[in-house]
Amino acid sequence: PGLYGARPRHDEPKNPKLTPAERLDANMESVLKLTRLTNHLANERTFLAWIRTTVSLFGLAISTIALANHEVREWRWMAVSSGLLVSLLSTAAYVHGCERYFKVKKVLEMPNPPPAFNRRSLVTFSGVAGMVWVAICFSYVVLWATWGSPDD
């Protein structure tokens, strides 16, 4: 066997007794194995992208909380609460990424995967993330408009 159990192409001339149908079956088996492998690798890349997003969001949360020391006293609660909101979003991204990875992995290991497998939609996560960002931006705009700029 060749790479990942696929028959290498240079083996074909060694077995001229195979009928064209048998050769087609052997080639289809190799293609299916390769397709399954590439799907698993794509699922792992997607999971790593979720981990990267989680780490980035958590870094942003830590930076935002660290800025609380440099803010005017009236604004410190805003920096801390923004950081906590982003850290919760980071946790949600991690949980969502893990859930998607394991659901897709389970389906990829099935011999006949179903067309739909109750995977949570990205629309929900995107909506929550968007609401968090809008709430943070709106809060800062309201504070700036009512209390003036932090330099005052």
CSV table of C-alpha atoms in Angstrom, one decimal:
chain,number,residue,atom,x,y,z
A,1,PRO,CA,0.0,0.0,0.0
A,2,GLY,CA,1.0,3.6,-0.6
A,3,LEU,CA,0.5,6.7,1.4
A,4,TYR,CA,-2.5,6.3,3.8
A,5,GLY,CA,-3.4,2.8,2.5
A,6,ALA,CA,-4.0,3.9,-1.1
A,7,ARG,CA,-2.6,1.7,-3.8
A,8,PRO,CA,0.2,3.4,-5.7
A,9,ARG,CA,-0.3,3.9,-9.4
A,10,HIS,CA,2.9,2.1,-10.3
A,11,ASP,CA,1.3,-1.2,-9.0
A,12,GLU,CA,-1.3,-1.3,-11.8
A,13,PRO,CA,1.0,-2.8,-14.5
A,14,LYS,CA,2.2,-5.5,-12.1
A,15,ASN,CA,-1.3,-7.0,-11.9
A,16,PRO,CA,-2.6,-7.1,-15.5
A,17,LYS,CA,-5.3,-9.7,-14.5
A,18,LEU,CA,-7.5,-7.0,-13.0
A,19,THR,CA,-10.5,-6.2,-15.1
A,20,PRO,CA,-11.3,-2.5,-15.8
A,21,ALA,CA,-14.2,-2.7,-13.2
A,22,GLU,CA,-11.8,-4.0,-10.6
A,23,ARG,CA,-9.3,-1.3,-11.3
A,24,LEU,CA,-12.0,1.3,-11.1
A,25,ASP,CA,-13.1,-0.1,-7.7
A,26,ALA,CA,-9.5,0.0,-6.4
A,27,ASN,CA,-9.1,3.6,-7.6
A,28,MET,CA,-12.5,4.7,-6.1
A,29,GLU,CA,-11.4,3.2,-2.8
A,30,SER,CA,-8.2,5.2,-2.9
A,31,VAL,CA,-10.1,8.4,-3.8
A,32,LEU,CA,-12.6,7.9,-0.9
A,33,LYS,CA,-9.7,7.3,1.6
A,34,LEU,CA,-8.0,10.5,0.3
A,35,THR,CA,-11.3,12.5,0.5
A,36,ARG,CA,-11.9,11.3,4.1
A,37,LEU,CA,-8.4,12.2,5.1
A,38,THR,CA,-8.6,15.7,3.6
A,39,ASN,CA,-12.0,16.2,5.3
A,40,HIS,CA,-10.5,15.3,8.7
A,41,LEU,CA,-7.5,17.7,8.0
A,42,ALA,CA,-9.9,20.5,7.1
A,43,ASN,CA,-11.9,19.9,10.3
A,44,GLU,CA,-8.7,20.1,12.3
A,45,ARG,CA,-7.7,23.3,10.6
A,46,THR,CA,-11.1,24.8,11.4
A,47,PHE,CA,-10.7,23.7,15.0
A,48,LEU,CA,-7.3,25.4,15.2
A,49,ALA,CA,-8.9,28.6,13.8
A,50,TRP,CA,-11.4,28.5,16.6
A,51,ILE,CA,-8.6,28.1,19.1
A,52,ARG,CA,-6.7,31.0,17.5
A,53,THR,CA,-9.8,33.2,17.7
A,54,THR,CA,-10.2,32.2,21.4
A,55,VAL,CA,-6.6,33.1,22.2
A,56,SER,CA,-7.0,36.4,20.4
A,57,LEU,CA,-10.2,37.4,22.1
A,58,PHE,CA,-8.8,36.4,25.5
A,59,GLY,CA,-5.7,38.5,24.8
A,60,LEU,CA,-8.0,41.4,23.9
A,61,ALA,CA,-9.9,40.9,27.2
A,62,ILE,CA,-6.7,40.9,29.3
A,63,SER,CA,-5.5,44.1,27.5
A,64,THR,CA,-8.9,45.8,28.0
A,65,ILE,CA,-8.9,45.0,31.7
A,66,ALA,CA,-5.3,46.2,32.0
A,67,LEU,CA,-6.3,49.5,30.5
A,68,ALA,CA,-8.6,50.0,33.5
A,69,ASN,CA,-5.6,51.3,35.5
A,70,HIS,CA,-5.0,54.1,33.0
A,71,GLU,CA,-8.6,55.2,32.7
A,72,VAL,CA,-10.3,58.0,34.6
A,73,ARG,CA,-12.0,56.7,37.8
A,74,GLU,CA,-15.5,57.1,36.3
A,75,TRP,CA,-14.5,55.0,33.3
A,76,ARG,CA,-12.7,52.1,35.0
A,77,TRP,CA,-15.8,50.0,35.4
A,78,MET,CA,-16.4,50.3,31.7
A,79,ALA,CA,-12.9,48.9,30.8
A,80,VAL,CA,-13.3,46.1,33.3
A,81,SER,CA,-16.8,45.2,32.2
A,82,SER,CA,-15.8,45.3,28.5
A,83,GLY,CA,-12.9,43.0,29.3
A,84,LEU,CA,-15.1,40.6,31.1
A,85,LEU,CA,-17.6,40.6,28.3
A,86,VAL,CA,-14.9,39.8,25.8
A,87,SER,CA,-13.5,37.0,28.0
A,88,LEU,CA,-17.0,35.5,28.1
A,89,LEU,CA,-17.1,35.8,24.3
A,90,SER,CA,-13.7,34.0,24.2
A,91,THR,CA,-15.1,31.2,26.3
A,92,ALA,CA,-18.1,30.9,24.1
A,93,ALA,CA,-15.9,30.7,21.1
A,94,TYR,CA,-13.9,27.9,22.6
A,95,VAL,CA,-17.0,25.9,23.6
A,96,HIS,CA,-18.5,26.5,20.2
A,97,GLY,CA,-15.4,25.4,18.3
A,98,CYS,CA,-15.0,22.2,20.4
A,99,GLU,CA,-18.6,21.3,19.9
A,100,ARG,CA,-18.4,21.8,16.1
A,101,TYR,CA,-15.1,19.9,15.9
A,102,PHE,CA,-16.3,16.8,17.7
A,103,LYS,CA,-19.7,16.7,15.9
A,104,VAL,CA,-18.0,17.0,12.5
A,105,LYS,CA,-15.4,14.4,13.4
A,106,LYS,CA,-18.2,12.0,14.5
A,107,VAL,CA,-20.0,12.5,11.2
A,108,LEU,CA,-16.8,12.1,9.1
A,109,GLU,CA,-16.2,8.7,10.7
A,110,MET,CA,-19.6,7.4,9.7
A,111,PRO,CA,-19.7,5.2,6.6
A,112,ASN,CA,-22.8,7.1,5.3
A,113,PRO,CA,-22.9,10.5,6.8
A,114,PRO,CA,-26.3,12.2,7.1
A,115,PRO,CA,-26.9,15.5,5.2
A,116,ALA,CA,-27.7,17.4,8.4
A,117,PHE,CA,-26.4,16.5,11.9
A,118,ASN,CA,-27.7,19.2,14.3
A,119,ARG,CA,-24.6,21.3,14.2
A,120,ARG,CA,-25.1,24.7,15.9
A,121,SER,CA,-25.2,27.5,13.4
A,122,LEU,CA,-22.5,30.2,13.2
A,123,VAL,CA,-25.3,32.8,12.9
A,124,THR,CA,-26.0,32.5,16.7
A,125,PHE,CA,-22.3,33.0,17.6
A,126,SER,CA,-21.9,35.9,15.1
A,127,GLY,CA,-25.1,37.5,16.5
A,128,VAL,CA,-23.9,37.3,20.1
A,129,ALA,CA,-20.4,38.6,19.1
A,130,GLY,CA,-21.9,41.5,17.2
A,131,MET,CA,-24.2,42.4,20.1
A,132,VAL,CA,-21.2,42.4,22.5
A,133,TRP,CA,-19.2,44.7,20.2
A,134,VAL,CA,-22.2,47.1,19.6
A,135,ALA,CA,-22.9,47.2,23.4
A,136,ILE,CA,-19.2,48.0,24.2
A,137,CYS,CA,-19.0,50.7,21.5
A,138,PHE,CA,-22.3,52.2,22.4
A,139,SER,CA,-21.3,52.4,26.1
A,140,TYR,CA,-18.1,54.2,25.3
A,141,VAL,CA,-19.9,56.7,23.0
A,142,VAL,CA,-22.5,57.4,25.7
A,143,LEU,CA,-19.8,57.8,28.3
A,144,TRP,CA,-17.8,60.1,26.1
A,145,ALA,CA,-20.8,62.2,25.2
A,146,THR,CA,-22.0,62.6,28.9
A,147,TRP,CA,-18.7,62.9,30.7
A,148,GLY,CA,-16.4,64.3,28.1
A,149,SER,CA,-13.2,62.7,26.8
A,150,PRO,CA,-11.0,60.8,29.2
A,151,ASP,CA,-8.4,63.5,28.9
A,152,ASP,CA,-10.6,66.1,30.5
